[in-house]
Amino acid sequence: MANQTTATHGVMEGGGSYNLHARIPAGGGNLALPLLEEAVRNIPLERGDQPVVIADYGSSQGKNSLSPMRTAIKALRLRIGPDRPIFVVHIDQAANDFNTLFDVLRSDPERYSVDDPNIFSSAIGRSFYEGVFPREHVHLGWSSYAAVWLSRIPMLIPGHFVVLASTGHVREAFARQAADDWRFFLSLRASELRLGGRLVVVLPGLNDEGVTGFEPLFSEANEALAEMVTEGAISAEERAGMVLGAYPRRRNELLAPFSTDGQFCSLICRGDTSLFCQAFSTVA
Ligand SMILES: C[S@@+](CC[C@H](N)C(=O)[O-])C[C@H]1O[C@@H](n2cnc3c(N)ncnc32)[C@H](O)[C@@H]1O
């Protein structure tokens, strides 16, 4: 069992719990709103009344999507007027708490469709490590605090449950998985974006010293898990099988796919070079 790997990881705690406890990602996402506005200003929009498509990759239960979607819609309306339809599509894993998402979209006082009858929301329960849309379908993509989650957990982490505490071949296995996943995520989005479309990605990462700031918290949590084993609340096997399937990347890991000539799968990195926010567009 010790090195058995899992194919997937879980989703955020349901029953609306994520929405109640996600202020850190909300704050991180807000840092990227100027990038999102700039992206909207620069998307090529064909004439006519065809819907404009916004994709929200890794929406969870929706509360933290309201502000970015409102920002994008407001900027779009300045360009296309009030009548042209806008599709907003929220994507998350099939086991996500979509009931809460739809409740938020219908009744949250800050919902982005308030006073705008030409917004049409929907959701897709599918991994963003698969194709989610047909080719060249999406005008604007947004993904916040989601692509930090790996498509699979490559191995267990002896003595801990977060990759930050690992070294040697364990750390390398996660780094390889993260590099593959990042390239795959970008290549899928590149195919789904329309020509000149833009993708804004927000990720929690490591600073240039390799620190996230969460290390003391994870250390405390790890000690608490060890105590739970001692008290018999969980078994040693259960503890050994616990792994957080997230890999916070360094700036150079995020930019690696673009290192040769600044492009990757027809995406150009338009990065604000800050650690947390990157914007990409397809070659127009
Ligand atoms: C920390 S939440 C972020 C939610 C929201 N975007 C925010 O900024 O607060 C990460 C979300 O990404 C989703 N996620 C993780 N891996 C995914 C995958 N492979 N495909 C789709 N969604 C995924 C999780 O299910 C979760 O809902």
Coordinates of N, CA, C and O and ligand atoms in Angstrom, one line a residue, residues 8-13 18-19 22-30 56-65 68 91-98 124-130 132 142-152 185 189 202 204 245, ligand 1:
T8 N -7.3 10.1 -8.8 CA -8.0 11.4 -8.7 C -7.9 11.8 -7.2 O -7.5 11.1 -6.4
H9 N -8.3 13.1 -7.0 CA -8.4 13.5 -5.7 C -9.8 14.0 -5.5 O -10.6 14.1 -6.4
G10 N -10.2 14.4 -4.2 CA -11.5 14.8 -3.9 C -11.9 16.2 -4.4 O -11.1 16.9 -5.0
V11 N -13.1 16.5 -4.1 CA -13.5 17.9 -4.4 C -13.6 18.7 -3.1 O -13.4 18.1 -2.0
M12 N -14.0 19.9 -3.2 CA -14.1 20.8 -2.0 C -15.3 20.2 -1.2 O -16.3 19.7 -1.7
E13 N -15.2 20.4 0.2 CA -16.3 20.0 1.0 C -17.6 20.6 0.6 O -17.7 21.8 0.3
Y18 N -17.4 25.1 1.1 CA -16.3 25.8 0.4 C -16.6 27.3 0.3 O -15.7 28.2 0.7
N19 N -17.8 27.6 -0.1 CA -18.1 29.0 -0.2 C -18.0 29.8 1.1 O -17.7 31.0 1.1
A22 N -13.6 30.3 1.9 CA -12.7 30.5 0.8 C -12.3 31.9 0.6 O -12.3 32.4 -0.5
R23 N -12.0 32.6 1.7 CA -11.7 34.0 1.6 C -10.3 34.2 1.1 O -10.0 35.2 0.4
I24 N -9.4 33.3 1.3 CA -8.0 33.5 0.8 C -8.0 33.4 -0.7 O -7.5 34.3 -1.4
P25 N -8.6 32.4 -1.3 CA -8.7 32.4 -2.8 C -9.5 33.5 -3.3 O -9.1 34.1 -4.4
A26 N -10.5 34.0 -2.6 CA -11.2 35.1 -3.1 C -10.3 36.3 -3.2 O -10.3 37.1 -4.2
G27 N -9.5 36.5 -2.2 CA -8.5 37.7 -2.2 C -7.5 37.5 -3.3 O -7.2 38.5 -4.0
G28 N -7.0 36.3 -3.5 CA -6.0 36.0 -4.5 C -6.6 36.3 -5.9 O -6.0 36.9 -6.8
G29 N -7.8 35.8 -6.1 CA -8.5 36.0 -7.4 C -8.7 37.5 -7.7 O -8.5 38.0 -8.8
N30 N -9.0 38.3 -6.7 CA -9.3 39.7 -6.9 C -8.0 40.4 -7.4 O -8.1 41.4 -8.1
D56 N -15.2 29.3 -16.9 CA -14.7 29.4 -15.6 C -14.2 28.0 -15.2 O -15.0 27.2 -14.7
Y57 N -12.9 27.8 -15.3 CA -12.4 26.4 -15.1 C -12.0 26.2 -13.6 O -11.1 26.8 -13.1
G58 N -12.8 25.3 -13.0 CA -12.6 25.0 -11.5 C -13.3 26.0 -10.7 O -12.8 26.6 -9.8
S59 N -14.6 26.0 -10.9 CA -15.5 27.0 -10.2 C -15.8 26.7 -8.8 O -16.2 27.6 -8.0
S60 N -15.7 25.4 -8.4 CA -16.2 25.0 -7.1 C -17.7 25.4 -7.0 O -18.5 25.2 -7.9
Q61 N -18.0 26.0 -5.8 CA -19.4 26.2 -5.5 C -19.9 27.7 -6.0 O -21.0 28.1 -5.6
G62 N -19.0 28.4 -6.7 CA -19.5 29.5 -7.4 C -19.3 30.9 -6.7 O -19.3 31.9 -7.4
K63 N -19.2 30.9 -5.4 CA -19.2 32.2 -4.8 C -18.0 33.1 -5.2 O -18.2 34.3 -5.5
N64 N -16.8 32.4 -5.3 CA -15.6 33.2 -5.7 C -15.6 33.5 -7.2 O -14.7 34.2 -7.7
S65 N -16.5 32.9 -8.0 CA -16.6 33.2 -9.4 C -17.4 34.5 -9.7 O -17.3 35.1 -10.8
P68 N -15.1 37.9 -10.4 CA -14.5 37.9 -11.7 C -15.5 37.9 -12.9 O -15.2 38.6 -13.9
I91 N -17.0 25.2 -14.9 CA -16.5 23.8 -15.1 C -15.9 23.3 -13.8 O -15.2 24.0 -13.1
D92 N -16.3 22.1 -13.4 CA -15.6 21.5 -12.2 C -15.8 20.0 -12.3 O -16.5 19.5 -13.2
Q93 N -15.1 19.3 -11.4 CA -15.2 17.8 -11.4 C -16.7 17.4 -11.2 O -17.4 18.1 -10.5
A94 N -17.0 16.2 -11.7 CA -18.4 15.8 -11.6 C -19.0 15.7 -10.2 O -20.1 15.9 -10.0
A95 N -18.1 15.4 -9.2 CA -18.5 15.3 -7.8 C -18.6 16.6 -7.1 O -19.0 16.7 -5.9
N96 N -18.4 17.7 -7.8 CA -18.5 19.0 -7.2 C -19.9 19.3 -6.7 O -20.9 18.7 -7.2
D97 N -20.0 20.2 -5.7 CA -21.3 20.5 -5.2 C -22.0 21.5 -6.1 O -22.0 22.7 -5.9
F98 N -22.6 21.0 -7.2 CA -23.2 21.9 -8.2 C -24.5 22.5 -7.7 O -25.0 23.5 -8.2
I124 N -20.5 22.4 -16.4 CA -20.1 21.2 -17.0 C -19.3 20.4 -15.9 O -18.4 20.9 -15.3
G125 N -19.8 19.2 -15.6 CA -19.1 18.3 -14.6 C -18.1 17.4 -15.3 O -18.4 16.3 -15.6
R126 N -16.9 18.0 -15.6 CA -15.9 17.2 -16.2 C -14.5 17.8 -15.9 O -14.4 19.0 -15.6
S127 N -13.5 16.9 -15.8 CA -12.2 17.4 -15.4 C -11.6 18.3 -16.5 O -11.8 18.1 -17.7
F128 N -11.0 19.4 -16.0 CA -10.3 20.3 -17.0 C -9.0 19.7 -17.5 O -8.3 20.3 -18.3
Y129 N -8.7 18.4 -17.1 CA -7.6 17.7 -17.8 C -8.2 16.8 -18.9 O -7.6 15.9 -19.4
E130 N -9.4 17.2 -19.3 CA -10.0 16.6 -20.6 C -10.4 17.8 -21.4 O -10.6 18.9 -20.8
V132 N -13.1 20.2 -22.7 CA -14.3 20.6 -22.1 C -15.2 21.3 -23.1 O -16.5 21.2 -23.0
W142 N -11.1 31.8 -17.5 CA -10.7 32.3 -16.2 C -10.5 31.0 -15.4 O -11.3 30.1 -15.5
S143 N -9.4 30.9 -14.6 CA -9.3 29.8 -13.7 C -8.5 30.2 -12.5 O -7.4 30.7 -12.6
S144 N -9.1 30.1 -11.4 CA -8.5 30.6 -10.1 C -8.4 29.5 -9.1 O -9.3 28.9 -8.7
Y145 N -7.1 29.4 -8.6 CA -6.8 28.4 -7.5 C -7.3 27.0 -7.9 O -7.6 26.2 -7.0
A146 N -7.3 26.7 -9.1 CA -7.8 25.3 -9.5 C -6.7 24.5 -10.1 O -6.5 23.3 -9.8
A147 N -5.9 25.0 -11.0 CA -4.9 24.2 -11.7 C -3.7 23.9 -10.8 O -2.7 23.2 -11.2
V148 N -3.8 24.3 -9.6 CA -2.8 23.8 -8.6 C -3.0 22.3 -8.2 O -2.2 21.6 -7.7
W149 N -4.3 21.9 -8.5 CA -4.6 20.5 -8.2 C -4.2 19.6 -9.4 O -4.4 19.9 -10.5
L150 N -3.5 18.5 -9.0 CA -2.9 17.7 -10.1 C -4.0 16.7 -10.6 O -5.0 16.5 -10.0
S151 N -3.7 16.2 -11.8 CA -4.6 15.2 -12.4 C -4.6 13.9 -11.7 O -5.5 13.1 -11.7
R152 N -3.4 13.6 -11.1 CA -3.3 12.3 -10.3 C -2.2 12.5 -9.3 O -1.3 13.4 -9.4
F185 N -2.9 21.1 -19.4 CA -3.9 22.1 -19.1 C -3.9 23.2 -20.1 O -4.9 23.6 -20.7
R189 N -6.6 24.2 -23.1 CA -7.2 25.5 -23.2 C -6.9 26.3 -24.5 O -7.7 27.0 -25.0
V202 N -5.0 32.2 -12.2 CA -4.6 32.6 -10.9 C -4.2 31.3 -10.1 O -5.0 30.4 -10.0
P204 N -2.0 29.8 -6.5 CA -1.2 29.9 -5.3 C 0.2 29.3 -5.7 O 0.2 28.2 -6.3
G245 N -3.5 16.6 -3.0 CA -3.1 16.5 -4.4 C -2.8 17.8 -5.1 O -3.1 18.0 -6.3
Ligands
LIG1 C1 -9.7 25.8 -4.3 S1 -11.1 25.6 -5.4 C2 -11.1 27.1 -6.3 C3 -12.5 27.6 -6.5 C4 -12.6 29.0 -7.1 N1 -12.2 29.0 -8.5 C5 -11.9 30.0 -6.3 O1 -11.1 30.7 -6.8 O2 -12.1 30.0 -5.1 C6 -10.4 24.5 -6.6 C7 -11.5 23.9 -7.5 O3 -10.9 23.2 -8.6 C8 -11.6 22.1 -8.9 N2 -10.7 21.1 -9.6 C9 -9.6 20.5 -9.2 N3 -9.2 19.7 -10.1 C10 -10.0 19.8 -11.2 C11 -10.1 19.2 -12.4 N4 -9.2 18.3 -12.8 N5 -11.1 19.5 -13.2 C12 -12.0 20.4 -12.9 N6 -12.0 21.1 -11.7 C13 -11.0 20.7 -10.8 C14 -11.9 21.5 -7.5 O4 -12.9 20.5 -7.6 C15 -12.3 22.8 -6.8 O5 -13.7 23.0 -6.9

